[in-house]
Amino acid sequence: MSRALQTTTLESPLNDLIDAENLKRVQDQSAKENFRRDETPGLYGEIPLEVVSVQSAHDVEKLVQICMKTKVPLIARGAGSGKAGGAIIETGTKGVICDFRTMNRILRIDRENQLVFVEPGVVLKDLQDAVEAEGLFYPPDPASLSWCTLGGNVATNAGGARAVKYGVTRDYVNALEFVDGRSQKHRVGRPCAKSVVGYNIKDCLVGSEGTLGLLTQMTLRLLPKPRHVGSAVFVFKTRKDAASFISQMSSLSYVPRCAEYLDRESIDSARKLGVPYRFAEDAEAAILFEVDGFHDDALYQELELALKLAEACGSTMHEIALDERARQRIWDSRRALSEATRKRSNYKISEDIVVPRSRIIEMVQTIRERGQGAGLDAFAFGHAGDGNLHVQVCFDDDALRERVLDFHVEIFKEALRMGGSISGEHGIGLAKRESIGLEIDSVTLELHRKIKSAFDPDNILNPGKIFSECA
Amino acid sequence: MSRALQTTTLESPLNDLIDAENLKRVQDQSAKENFRRDETPGLYGEIPLEVVSVQSAHDVEKLVQICMKTKVPLIARGAGSGKAGGAIIETGTKGVICDFRTMNRILRIDRENQLVFVEPGVVLKDLQDAVEAEGLFYPPDPASLSWCTLGGNVATNAGGARAVKYGVTRDYVNALEFVDGRSQKHRVGRPCAKSVVGYNIKDCLVGSEGTLGLLTQMTLRLLPKPRHVGSAVFVFKTRKDAASFISQMSSLSYVPRCAEYLDRESIDSARKLGVPYRFAEDAEAAILFEVDGFHDDALYQELELALKLAEACGSTMHEIALDERARQRIWDSRRALSEATRKRSNYKISEDIVVPRSRIIEMVQTIRERGQGAGLDAFAFGHAGDGNLHVQVCFDDDALRERVLDFHVEIFKEALRMGGSISGEHGIGLAKRESIGLEIDSVTLELHRKIKSAFDPDNILNPGKIFSECA
C-alpha cells in the first residue's frame, strides 16, 4: 500500500519534468515491463518509473538534472545484453531507464588515423561491418555481437574470443564523452594515438557499469583488417587433455587470435540445438583455435605448430577451416552455446571466472569433481586462451538454487586462490555484488566508494550496482 | 631567514621519526643535491629535506605515515629520468623523496602465463634482458630504457618507439600494489589475463605521476618474443615527403613495430655526436621503420611494401637492416638524439606533442615555419607512427627563454586544434602544469581534484604536480 503511494508521489513530478524538457519517454506499460530483465538468467528487477529514449548528450544532461531534482536513480541501458543485472532496477527500489538505443549513429570513420567516432547505441555488428568495409578491424567480439551496443560494451569492458590476442574493449577506447552524476559533461582521452595528460578518467569509466557516468560519445581505435584468418577445431578424448593444450600454448611462440574451450556437455547441447558445425560424436572436449595475420604462409605454419601441440596433448581428431563459410559454421555454433546450454534444463546459472592459463587443467577438474560431488550438472566453455571460463550449472528443480549458488562461490574462491578473478568480462552488476568482497578487500572497496562519490556525489547513477553503498 | 627557520623546525621531527622507524635515509648533503633535478632541461627544484631509500611496501607505509604526521609532501622517485619535473620538489616548497631504486627485485617470471612480478625500482633494460632470456618480450621502450625504472614507467605511462604496434606501459600492467595518501595498501587488478571486478583503479594509477599512490609491486604482462625483426632507414629530400610517408602508413594493411621521424637538425646533431649509424649527407629527413613477426617471409613482404610506399613519397635512399648488429647501430643512434640535440646550444627545451597521423605533414611544416618566423632553431624527431613528435628548440641566449615557451604554447594549441595532445609520453609534472588547461577544461580539472582527494585527502603525495591545487 505504502509502496503504491510512494510510486504515485514520485511518478507525477517525474513525467511532468520529462515532458517539460521534451524528452521522449516510453508510454506503453507493457513495453516498460521488458526492462525488468537483461540476459542474466533468473534475475528480474522492477518495472521502471520511466524509460527515456535519449537522442543527444543534451538529453542526457537534462535527464540527469531531473533525476537529481527528484532523487530518482538513473540506470543507463543499451541492448540489455548484460549478464550481471547491471542494467535492471533492483527489487524494492525505483528507477528511470536511460535508453541509449536511440543514440546509434556511426558519426565518422577516419580511415587514415584508424579511428571511429560513435554514439553509444550503435550495435557492435553494425560497427564491425562498417569498418571492415573500409579495410579496418574492430577486434572486441562478445558472443552477443549481433545485438549488443557499444555503450554497453564500454560500460562493462566487454571481451570475447579474440581477447587472447587483441585485448578487450578498453584497449580500443581512445576517448569518451560522458555526463557525470551532477550533469556535468566531460571529454576524456583524445582522438589520437597517445596522450598522458591528466588522470586516466577514460579508463576509469570503462567497466564502471553506468555508476560513474553516462557515455554519450566514444572514439574507438581500429586496426588494419587481418588479411588471412585460419581456424581449427581440435577434438580431445578427455577434458584434461584439452586443458593441457591451453596450458602449453605459451610454447607456440606466437599469440593465437582465439583459443576457445568446449566441454562435452556444451558440445552435446549445441548438437541438440542443431548448430551448423558437426562436432565429433565422441568428443569429451574441443578447442576452437584461430590464427590471423598478414601472410598466409605464416598462418599455415602457425596452424601446423598448433596441430602438433594438440596431437602431443592427445588430440584424436582435428579439422582446419580456411574459408570464410567453414569458419562461420564453427563460430555460429560456438556463439549459440549460451542459448543451447540454457535449453538443457529449466534453470541455468552461469559464471565467468578467470584463472591463470597454467591452472586451467586444475580448474576444469575442480568444476567436474565438485559438480559431481554436489550432484549438479556443471561444466564449462569459454575463452580459455586467456583463462576465462564460463562455468555453467543447469538444474530443473528451483529448490537446488541455493546449492548452485554455493557451488559458484566455491568456484570463485578456487579461482581467486589460483590467482584468477571472479569475472573476466560479464562484470559484477547485481548478480555478483555479494561476492565482490571475495576479490576486493574492504579497504579498497572503501576507495571505490570515494571514487563513486567524486563522480556522483548524490548517488544518482545506477546505485547499488557493483558494490553496496555502505561497508 | 624565515625559510631557514622553517626548515629547521621541520627537519628535526622528520629525521627523528625516520630513524625511529628504522628507515634508511641519505645522510650526505651533496648526495641530496642530486635530487634537485631530473631530465627536464633547465628545471631545478629544492634540495629534499630527506631522501629515504625504501626496501619494502612496509617501509613505504611507514614513510607515508610520517609525512601525514608532519604534513611534509612525499615525492616518489625512480631513476629521475622523467622529462616533466614530476619527481623534483617545486621551488619554494618542501618535500621528502621516496627513492625506490632500492626496491629493485624481479620477483618471479611466470613463463606459462607470460607474466612478470617486479618491484618498482627494477631498471627497464634489466627486465627486458631477463624476460628475453626466457623467450618472452616486454614491448615498452622509452629512449632511457637502459637506466629508467619500471615504477617511473608506470607512474608516467611511458611509451617509446614500439608503441605504434604494441601500445604503451599501461597496456602491460595487469596488477599493481600501491600505498595511498592515508598509508592504506591496495592491490588492484589481478595476476591473470582478464578481470572486470570493481573500478579500474589500476589504470587510474598508471600515469598519475606519484600523486595518487606509491607503487610497491607490479605484475606486468609479457608477449612471446618476436622471432624476426627487420629495420629500414628511408631517407627523404624534404621533411614533407617523410611526413607524407607517415600519413599514408595506414595503406600498408599491417602495423609496423616502429616508424620514427628524424629532421635534418636531429640527423646533423647525431652525426656531430659521432653516433654509429651514418645517415646520408643530404638527408633533409629520415624515417626509421621496423617490422617484426613470426615468419621471415612475411617480414620481407612487409618491408618491401614499406619501401614502395617510401619511394612513392619521394624517398631517395634506403637501407635495410636485418641483422641484430646493424639494427643496434641504427637504434643506438636514434636513442642518442636527445643528448645529441642538447649539445647544439646552451639551452634546449623539448616537448612531446601528439597529432593524428594524417596531420603530421601540417605539424612538421608548422614547426618549421613558426620556428623560422620566431627566429628559433626549432625541429622535431620522435615516434611519428603514432603522431608523437618531440619538438626541440635549441638556443644560446637565456633571454630567449620566454619566446621559446611562447612558441611551445603556440605548438600545443595547434596540436590540440588538430585533435592531438600536449603530451604523448612525458607527462605533465611541473613543466606543463600551466598548460594543462589548454587540453582539459575546468569542469574536468575539478573532477581531477576530487579523484586526487579520494586517494590522498591530505594532499601528501607529490602535491602540485599535473595540476595546481585550486581552480
PDB file of N, CA and C in Angstrom, chain A residues 8-36:
ATOM      1  N   THR A   8       3.245   6.825  -6.819  1.00  0.00           N
ATOM      2  CA  THR A   8       2.410   7.904  -7.352  1.00  0.00           C
ATOM      3  C   THR A   8       3.076   9.264  -7.083  1.00  0.00           C
ATOM      4  N   THR A   9       3.499   9.428  -5.852  1.00  0.00           N
ATOM      5  CA  THR A   9       4.126  10.695  -5.485  1.00  0.00           C
ATOM      6  C   THR A   9       5.325  10.986  -6.381  1.00  0.00           C
ATOM      7  N   LEU A  10       6.092   9.920  -6.630  1.00  0.00           N
ATOM      8  CA  LEU A  10       7.289  10.117  -7.437  1.00  0.00           C
ATOM      9  C   LEU A  10       6.967  10.311  -8.909  1.00  0.00           C
ATOM     10  N   GLU A  11       6.011   9.528  -9.367  1.00  0.00           N
ATOM     11  CA  GLU A  11       5.794   9.494 -10.810  1.00  0.00           C
ATOM     12  C   GLU A  11       5.326  10.822 -11.377  1.00  0.00           C
ATOM     13  N   SER A  12       4.430  11.483 -10.672  1.00  0.00           N
ATOM     14  CA  SER A  12       3.871  12.685 -11.297  1.00  0.00           C
ATOM     15  C   SER A  12       4.911  13.786 -11.547  1.00  0.00           C
ATOM     16  N   PRO A  13       5.719  14.150 -10.547  1.00  0.00           N
ATOM     17  CA  PRO A  13       6.706  15.180 -10.898  1.00  0.00           C
ATOM     18  C   PRO A  13       7.650  14.701 -11.991  1.00  0.00           C
ATOM     19  N   LEU A  14       8.008  13.408 -11.929  1.00  0.00           N
ATOM     20  CA  LEU A  14       8.939  12.860 -12.908  1.00  0.00           C
ATOM     21  C   LEU A  14       8.443  13.010 -14.335  1.00  0.00           C
ATOM     22  N   ASN A  15       7.200  12.535 -14.596  1.00  0.00           N
ATOM     23  CA  ASN A  15       6.789  12.592 -16.002  1.00  0.00           C
ATOM     24  C   ASN A  15       6.494  14.015 -16.457  1.00  0.00           C
ATOM     25  N   ASP A  16       6.047  14.855 -15.521  1.00  0.00           N
ATOM     26  CA  ASP A  16       5.891  16.274 -15.875  1.00  0.00           C
ATOM     27  C   ASP A  16       7.229  16.888 -16.278  1.00  0.00           C
ATOM     28  N   LEU A  17       8.237  16.615 -15.467  1.00  0.00           N
ATOM     29  CA  LEU A  17       9.560  17.178 -15.754  1.00  0.00           C
ATOM     30  C   LEU A  17      10.112  16.656 -17.079  1.00  0.00           C
ATOM     31  N   ILE A  18       9.903  15.374 -17.296  1.00  0.00           N
ATOM     32  CA  ILE A  18      10.403  14.761 -18.539  1.00  0.00           C
ATOM     33  C   ILE A  18       9.691  15.373 -19.749  1.00  0.00           C
ATOM     34  N   ASP A  19       8.375  15.537 -19.612  1.00  0.00           N
ATOM     35  CA  ASP A  19       7.623  16.147 -20.720  1.00  0.00           C
ATOM     36  C   ASP A  19       8.027  17.613 -20.914  1.00  0.00           C
ATOM     37  N   ALA A  20       8.206  18.310 -19.803  1.00  0.00           N
ATOM     38  CA  ALA A  20       8.574  19.726 -19.892  1.00  0.00           C
ATOM     39  C   ALA A  20       9.896  19.920 -20.632  1.00  0.00           C
ATOM     40  N   GLU A  21      10.764  18.926 -20.517  1.00  0.00           N
ATOM     41  CA  GLU A  21      12.071  19.022 -21.191  1.00  0.00           C
ATOM     42  C   GLU A  21      12.032  18.427 -22.591  1.00  0.00           C
ATOM     43  N   ASN A  22      10.826  18.052 -23.013  1.00  0.00           N
ATOM     44  CA  ASN A  22      10.683  17.463 -24.367  1.00  0.00           C
ATOM     45  C   ASN A  22      11.500  16.195 -24.566  1.00  0.00           C
ATOM     46  N   LEU A  23      11.652  15.442 -23.503  1.00  0.00           N
ATOM     47  CA  LEU A  23      12.346  14.160 -23.653  1.00  0.00           C
ATOM     48  C   LEU A  23      11.324  13.124 -24.098  1.00  0.00           C
ATOM     49  N   LYS A  24      11.801  12.180 -24.881  1.00  0.00           N
ATOM     50  CA  LYS A  24      10.914  11.154 -25.425  1.00  0.00           C
ATOM     51  C   LYS A  24      10.824  10.001 -24.433  1.00  0.00           C
ATOM     52  N   ARG A  25       9.597   9.731 -23.925  1.00  0.00           N
ATOM     53  CA  ARG A  25       9.516   8.603 -22.997  1.00  0.00           C
ATOM     54  C   ARG A  25       8.586   7.516 -23.507  1.00  0.00           C
ATOM     55  N   VAL A  26       8.866   6.299 -23.070  1.00  0.00           N
ATOM     56  CA  VAL A  26       8.040   5.156 -23.459  1.00  0.00           C
ATOM     57  C   VAL A  26       6.751   5.226 -22.658  1.00  0.00           C
ATOM     58  N   GLN A  27       5.610   5.280 -23.353  1.00  0.00           N
ATOM     59  CA  GLN A  27       4.331   5.450 -22.658  1.00  0.00           C
ATOM     60  C   GLN A  27       3.693   4.099 -22.342  1.00  0.00           C
ATOM     61  N   ASP A  28       3.949   3.138 -23.202  1.00  0.00           N
ATOM     62  CA  ASP A  28       3.268   1.849 -23.087  1.00  0.00           C
ATOM     63  C   ASP A  28       3.789   1.036 -21.892  1.00  0.00           C
ATOM     64  N   GLN A  29       2.864   0.687 -20.985  1.00  0.00           N
ATOM     65  CA  GLN A  29       3.256  -0.007 -19.763  1.00  0.00           C
ATOM     66  C   GLN A  29       3.889  -1.372 -20.052  1.00  0.00           C
ATOM     67  N   SER A  30       3.319  -2.082 -21.043  1.00  0.00           N
ATOM     68  CA  SER A  30       3.859  -3.428 -21.295  1.00  0.00           C
ATOM     69  C   SER A  30       5.268  -3.322 -21.902  1.00  0.00           C
ATOM     70  N   ALA A  31       5.498  -2.269 -22.676  1.00  0.00           N
ATOM     71  CA  ALA A  31       6.857  -2.058 -23.200  1.00  0.00           C
ATOM     72  C   ALA A  31       7.826  -1.820 -22.058  1.00  0.00           C
ATOM     73  N   LYS A  32       7.360  -1.117 -21.048  1.00  0.00           N
ATOM     74  CA  LYS A  32       8.233  -0.852 -19.888  1.00  0.00           C
ATOM     75  C   LYS A  32       8.598  -2.128 -19.148  1.00  0.00           C
ATOM     76  N   GLU A  33       7.674  -3.087 -19.198  1.00  0.00           N
ATOM     77  CA  GLU A  33       7.940  -4.343 -18.471  1.00  0.00           C
ATOM     78  C   GLU A  33       9.141  -5.090 -19.034  1.00  0.00           C
ATOM     79  N   ASN A  34       9.418  -4.869 -20.313  1.00  0.00           N
ATOM     80  CA  ASN A  34      10.583  -5.534 -20.917  1.00  0.00           C
ATOM     81  C   ASN A  34      11.895  -5.151 -20.242  1.00  0.00           C
ATOM     82  N   PHE A  35      11.858  -4.027 -19.544  1.00  0.00           N
ATOM     83  CA  PHE A  35      13.086  -3.554 -18.919  1.00  0.00           C
ATOM     84  C   PHE A  35      13.329  -4.186 -17.549  1.00  0.00           C
ATOM     85  N   ARG A  36      12.449  -5.115 -17.167  1.00  0.00           N
ATOM     86  CA  ARG A  36      12.652  -5.784 -15.881  1.00  0.00           C
ATOM     87  C   ARG A  36      13.817  -6.764 -15.921  1.00  0.00           C
TER      88      ARG A  36
END
